[in-house]
Amino acid sequence: MLKNYPFSAVIFDLDGVITQTALVHSAAWKKMFDEFLLNWSKKNETEFQEFEHNQDYLPYIDGKPRYQGVESFLKSRNIELPYGDPSDSPEMETICGLGNRKNLTFNEVLEKEGVKVYQSTIDLIYELRKNGIHIGVASSSKNCKPVLERAGILNLFETIVDGTVSAELGLKGKPFPDIFITACKNLNVSPNKAVVVEDAVSGVEAGKNGNFGFVLGVARENNHRELLIHGADRVVSDLEELGGIKGMMDWFTNGLSTDNNSLIYYDLVPEKEKQRETLLTVGNGYFATRGSMEETLASICHYPATYMAGVYNRLVSKVAGRDVENEDFVNCINWLPVTFKISQGEWFDLDKAEIIEIQRELDFRSGIMKRKLTVKFEGKTTRIESERFVSMHQRNIAAQKYTIKPIDYDDEITIKAGLDIDLINDGVDRYRSLNQKHILPLEEKVESNSGYLVGCTTQSNIRIACTYILDANKEGSWQPLVYKGKVFSLFTACIRSNEEVTLTKRIVLNNSLSNDDPLTLVLVEGKNLKSYEDLRELSEVAWRNIWTRVDIELEGDRLAQKIFRLHLFHLFVTASPHNASLDAGIPARGLHGEAYRGHIFWDELFILPLYNLSFPEISRSALMYRYRRLPAAREYARAHGYRGAMFPWQSGSSGREETQVVHLNPVSGEWGDDYSSIQRHVSLAIAYNIWEYYHSTLDQQFLKDYGAEFFLDICMFWTGLCHKDAEDGRYHIRGVMGPDEFHEKYPNAKRGGLDDNAYSNLMTVWALQKAYQMRNIIGEECFRNVARKIGLNEQEWQRWKNIRQNLALCINEEGIIAQFDGYFELKELDWEYFKKKYGNVYRMDRLLKAEGLSPDEFKVAKQADVLMIFYNLLPEEVNRLLQEMGYDLPKDYLKKNFWYYLNRTSHGSTLSRVVHAKLAHLVGEEKLAWQLFREALISDYIDIQGGTTAEGIHAGVMAGTVWLALTVYAGLSLCEDIPSFQPDLPYDWEAMKFNFIFRGIRYYVEIDRQKIVLTAGAPHNIEVKAKVWGKEYILLPGIAKTIEI
């Protein structure tokens, strides 16, 4: 009886994997290109440069379709030839002609020498076939079948997808995964259940891009590292090393799980380092430390920084003759510094060393970042291993371990480790001309293997204190080293080749926001610190406890699985259970960088609903951050002549508006108005989060003590903006911006703002409806107390009802809701012109300005605006709002509005794809929904916006994509009093497992294509209900309920 394996098919490349023809190909390419290049150099009077195997064949030709290889190589030499046609004769100097010329040479060698196979590959194929595993070949070569026939092994393969098939079907060549996916389709096997075996860089890239279950690299060219860098999960020199089918089994049972829970980099790419440092950040909500390497200083490639929740500082900078004040998220300290020197040599400099091997791995499960590094520096080879973590168990503790192992020398080694607080904010290029010295050193001290630093922010007067304790695993001498704002301990020991010396550093970090005397606290806690191993174990346990409540387990899509965990990890680095006792909001860019100056925006609308499902106390804390700044919001409203609470677009330490009201045009050198601050809808996002928190938790006490007060005060602000027009009898809201930041004002207008922004008006009506429900929830006595506090009388209350029923929208005859009054009069944009000229049109506003135009003139949006209402609310609820407002729209109005606005949106914000993915799903455009969702999902992972991830994560997108997985694809809805499900798993997702808490009850959910299994973790005396596809079911506590779908 055949064993049930976790994979069903193995797809082999041909050349270099099955047959020993890769070198034959290389020789044929060399012969053809050398002849061509010699003639070309004579004709063009240029120097002849021969075709080389390592420099030319491997990077430009290997693994690619023939004509694509020719084109790739010629481009590397800046040679332009016409493409020609596959029927071109070998004598023609076209891309196809040269490819055909090479093929003649290859066939001549093949005919003369025959075909040799790799016996270890053939042995593995026989073993796989014997165990019922399907076997296929996917090759770029058009000679695939003849080669297999000559080798006498054609009968071993159930499907062959080669260059000929690719040409017939129009398949893209490697690194696109088309040929491998086609082979899987022919075998009726999903890619996640298939193995790709490849020897070419482009081939393993194709396997990775196809999201295959296992990508196995065969390093025939001593290119282990290159194959790992480009996507191989494991690399062997020959398939004999794999250990047969057991080796493949080991990946699926062990290796895949590790990969799904980690982020790994096998190279150092200078231009990508800052983005990777962001994604390798470790933290615990109280503070977080970027994933910079221990030996690096701030530079064009590296930016070590640690940020602490709520630590801001204001500075004034002189810009173009004007004083500009900004509040920034402070780079508080660098606690990572560790480096070494050999004997009396220079201190190790990573940027000057030859990197032989590097591997960095962030383990999401444990919160530990590890690094393995082999370098040659000053002629000597050294192996370095390090790891670090910020404790999730105790919020003000972090630790690191640093191990050095000489490979080819015996010598004296000195390790330098310590702290640095003499820093500037330097993480965002466009802020670089501003005053960035936010922290000044106050005190420093070192005693042999320990020391401390104290610094203070220059304006906010926040004191930051940190102490460190070092321990070494062998005898040696300690020496202190102190500079202003920097403290180090130097450890010196003699060490032999292949012997290891390990240093551990434990730190305690605190600030005066959370303790009046942070230095005393860190010194006392430093004396009582547990060992490195104990601290690590406690932190790992704390992380495990988080993962038991937030994890999403996915089968069938390893990329989505990895990125869900990446997103969840960084969300809890940004805000964790520790935040329940902190006065801090959730920065839009996390605790990971200085973009947006660490401020809090409306992005919490995308973030807090997710925390409601796992740790509602974190949501409550973020709301309390807003509540404590309610006086500032009231003052902000009064200063602009409004009532109620007007929360700022950008919020930092005090709750005042941190958005600049003027900006400098770098081209003209002139100052102009900046209208960003009139995005008043941020207050509606806060109101939405108040309601969602209550609805998910039924925390009436929060509502009575805090929530109702600032919810109703926000309503007071918005109703104050409403003015009744005597002509149409409707109320209008003027002079605000919606979520689309491309439209700040009307064309040629001298004041900012737009009238009757549909999103703002609809959310205002929604808030007023919820205000009536809230009155009933908190009771009359509490309501009267709140009303008295905010100045709400009964006459005003009745006016609110009138506004609900008569607030204006602009809607055309087809049922398209205008983004704002006057939108339909704007000009249409020639999208094709801009796409052809610029390619990337995400920031269409900048492209228009470069052409001397303004986005205010055109029907173009940065992100969802009208459609945003359908992200917040179910279509049924939006319909009720419209009905109460007196509008009757066609049945298909949602679909019409979706296409109307999608076709006019550039997706200049990463949040845009999140919203449009949900809308596409709502209107039944599943393929488009999946495409938009996928783009949003990988946006930080691949830095889709070209450099922005280096400045911090996009927390709203990270939360929003996880939220979509739960609400769109698992079909979870919490809009009623009980959870309901309408599962709709994407094609690649075979099963999904997660849990969540709703109104004090934890639900455990398992979904596959046939069924949903629900379990309620509730006391036995509570009746628990849930809906699946509209039908209500009773769940017995602790007993799984299986429902066929």
Short mmCIF file of C-alpha atoms in Angstrom, two decimals, residues 792-961:
data_model
loop_
_atom_site.label_atom_id
_atom_site.label_comp_id
_atom_site.label_asym_id
_atom_site.label_seq_id
_atom_site.Cartn_x
_atom_site.Cartn_y
_atom_site.Cartn_z
CA LEU A 792 -25.91 69.06 24.19
CA ASN A 793 -29.52 70.10 24.79
CA GLU A 794 -32.75 68.52 23.64
CA GLN A 795 -33.28 71.05 20.85
CA GLU A 796 -29.87 70.23 19.44
CA TRP A 797 -30.62 66.52 19.82
CA GLN A 798 -33.73 66.93 17.66
CA ARG A 799 -31.67 68.86 15.12
CA TRP A 800 -29.38 65.84 14.86
CA LYS A 801 -32.36 63.75 13.76
CA ASN A 802 -33.24 66.33 11.13
CA ILE A 803 -29.67 66.30 9.85
CA ARG A 804 -29.71 62.51 9.60
CA GLN A 805 -32.69 62.68 7.30
CA ASN A 806 -31.60 65.65 5.21
CA LEU A 807 -27.83 65.67 4.82
CA ALA A 808 -26.94 66.18 1.16
CA LEU A 809 -25.26 63.93 -1.37
CA CYS A 810 -24.71 64.57 -5.06
CA ILE A 811 -25.90 61.63 -7.17
CA ASN A 812 -26.25 61.48 -10.96
CA GLU A 813 -28.96 59.75 -12.97
CA GLU A 814 -26.99 56.50 -13.20
CA GLY A 815 -26.69 56.27 -9.43
CA ILE A 816 -23.04 57.35 -9.23
CA ILE A 817 -22.45 59.11 -5.92
CA ALA A 818 -20.23 62.14 -6.48
CA GLN A 819 -17.08 62.16 -4.37
CA PHE A 820 -18.01 65.76 -3.61
CA ASP A 821 -20.25 68.46 -5.01
CA GLY A 822 -18.82 69.50 -8.37
CA TYR A 823 -16.86 66.30 -8.96
CA PHE A 824 -18.73 65.47 -12.17
CA GLU A 825 -17.64 68.80 -13.67
CA LEU A 826 -13.94 67.91 -13.40
CA LYS A 827 -11.92 66.86 -16.46
CA GLU A 828 -11.21 63.25 -17.33
CA LEU A 829 -7.56 62.19 -17.24
CA ASP A 830 -5.63 60.65 -20.12
CA TRP A 831 -4.34 57.66 -18.15
CA GLU A 832 -2.67 56.04 -21.15
CA TYR A 833 -0.54 59.12 -21.77
CA PHE A 834 0.82 59.10 -18.22
CA LYS A 835 1.30 55.32 -18.07
CA LYS A 836 3.21 55.38 -21.34
CA LYS A 837 5.36 58.32 -20.28
CA TYR A 838 6.00 57.47 -16.61
CA GLY A 839 5.16 53.78 -16.15
CA ASN A 840 4.38 53.93 -12.43
CA VAL A 841 1.44 56.27 -11.90
CA TYR A 842 0.76 55.61 -8.21
CA ARG A 843 1.63 59.21 -7.30
CA MET A 844 -0.35 60.79 -10.10
CA ASP A 845 -0.51 64.04 -8.12
CA ARG A 846 3.25 64.49 -8.50
CA LEU A 847 3.17 63.58 -12.18
CA LEU A 848 0.43 66.11 -12.86
CA LYS A 849 2.36 68.81 -11.02
CA ALA A 850 5.45 67.91 -13.05
CA GLU A 851 3.35 68.66 -16.15
CA GLY A 852 2.23 72.01 -14.75
CA LEU A 853 -1.22 70.67 -13.88
CA SER A 854 -3.13 70.11 -10.65
CA PRO A 855 -4.95 66.96 -9.52
CA ASP A 856 -7.73 69.27 -8.35
CA GLU A 857 -8.71 69.67 -12.00
CA PHE A 858 -9.21 65.98 -12.75
CA LYS A 859 -11.31 62.97 -11.85
CA VAL A 860 -8.39 61.13 -10.30
CA ALA A 861 -8.08 59.65 -6.81
CA LYS A 862 -5.17 58.53 -4.69
CA GLN A 863 -7.30 55.95 -2.89
CA ALA A 864 -10.88 54.94 -2.16
CA ASP A 865 -13.09 57.82 -1.08
CA VAL A 866 -16.78 57.23 -1.89
CA LEU A 867 -16.11 53.49 -1.82
CA MET A 868 -14.53 53.72 1.63
CA ILE A 869 -17.99 53.72 3.21
CA PHE A 870 -18.48 50.13 2.00
CA TYR A 871 -15.26 49.08 3.70
CA ASN A 872 -16.56 50.35 7.04
CA LEU A 873 -20.17 49.27 6.70
CA LEU A 874 -22.11 46.44 5.09
CA PRO A 875 -23.96 47.38 1.88
CA GLU A 876 -27.25 46.76 3.72
CA GLU A 877 -26.33 49.36 6.32
CA VAL A 878 -25.27 51.87 3.67
CA ASN A 879 -28.61 51.28 1.95
CA ARG A 880 -30.42 52.09 5.19
CA LEU A 881 -28.41 55.31 5.54
CA LEU A 882 -29.30 56.33 2.00
CA GLN A 883 -32.97 55.57 2.57
CA GLU A 884 -33.07 57.62 5.76
CA MET A 885 -31.41 60.48 3.86
CA GLY A 886 -34.17 60.23 1.26
CA TYR A 887 -32.17 58.80 -1.64
CA ASP A 888 -33.36 55.91 -3.80
CA LEU A 889 -30.59 54.40 -5.92
CA PRO A 890 -30.68 51.68 -8.61
CA LYS A 891 -30.15 48.09 -7.42
CA ASP A 892 -26.79 47.87 -9.19
CA TYR A 893 -25.49 51.21 -7.91
CA LEU A 894 -22.68 49.61 -5.87
CA LYS A 895 -21.20 47.85 -8.90
CA LYS A 896 -21.51 50.99 -11.01
CA ASN A 897 -19.80 53.09 -8.36
CA PHE A 898 -17.07 50.50 -7.94
CA TRP A 899 -16.05 50.50 -11.60
CA TYR A 900 -16.52 54.24 -11.97
CA TYR A 901 -14.07 55.06 -9.17
CA LEU A 902 -11.67 52.14 -9.58
CA ASN A 903 -10.97 53.28 -13.15
CA ARG A 904 -10.05 56.72 -11.81
CA THR A 905 -7.84 55.60 -8.90
CA SER A 906 -4.03 55.44 -8.96
CA HIS A 907 -3.58 53.51 -5.67
CA GLY A 908 -1.06 56.05 -4.39
CA SER A 909 -1.74 54.79 -0.88
CA THR A 910 -1.12 51.17 0.06
CA LEU A 911 -4.48 51.26 1.88
CA SER A 912 -6.21 51.73 -1.47
CA ARG A 913 -5.75 48.12 -2.53
CA VAL A 914 -7.08 46.86 0.79
CA VAL A 915 -10.34 48.77 0.34
CA HIS A 916 -10.77 48.02 -3.35
CA ALA A 917 -10.08 44.31 -2.76
CA LYS A 918 -13.05 44.16 -0.40
CA LEU A 919 -15.23 46.14 -2.80
CA ALA A 920 -14.27 43.89 -5.71
CA HIS A 921 -15.38 40.92 -3.63
CA LEU A 922 -18.66 42.63 -2.76
CA VAL A 923 -19.51 43.14 -6.43
CA GLY A 924 -18.52 39.60 -7.41
CA GLU A 925 -15.21 40.41 -9.13
CA GLU A 926 -13.28 37.65 -7.38
CA LYS A 927 -10.28 37.53 -9.71
CA LEU A 928 -9.75 41.28 -9.35
CA ALA A 929 -10.35 41.09 -5.59
CA TRP A 930 -7.63 38.45 -5.31
CA GLN A 931 -5.19 40.49 -7.42
CA LEU A 932 -5.72 43.63 -5.33
CA PHE A 933 -5.56 41.67 -2.08
CA ARG A 934 -2.32 40.00 -3.15
CA GLU A 935 -0.73 43.32 -4.09
CA ALA A 936 -1.70 44.79 -0.73
CA LEU A 937 -0.48 41.68 1.09
CA ILE A 938 3.05 41.83 -0.32
CA SER A 939 3.34 45.65 -0.38
CA ASP A 940 5.79 45.94 2.54
CA TYR A 941 7.35 42.53 1.93
CA ILE A 942 8.57 43.61 -1.53
CA ASP A 943 8.47 47.37 -0.83
CA ILE A 944 5.95 47.97 -3.59
CA GLN A 945 6.23 51.75 -3.32
CA GLY A 946 9.97 51.74 -3.92
CA GLY A 947 11.67 52.72 -0.69
CA THR A 948 8.91 53.68 1.73
CA THR A 949 9.16 50.51 3.82
CA ALA A 950 12.70 51.56 4.77
CA GLU A 951 11.09 54.39 6.75
CA GLY A 952 8.64 52.18 8.66
CA ILE A 953 5.96 49.55 8.15
CA HIS A 954 2.46 50.41 6.94
CA ALA A 955 0.54 49.21 9.97
CA GLY A 956 -2.87 49.90 8.43
CA VAL A 957 -2.16 47.67 5.45
CA MET A 958 -0.70 44.93 7.63
CA ALA A 959 -3.82 44.89 9.78
CA GLY A 960 -6.16 45.43 6.84
CA THR A 961 -4.90 42.43 4.87
#
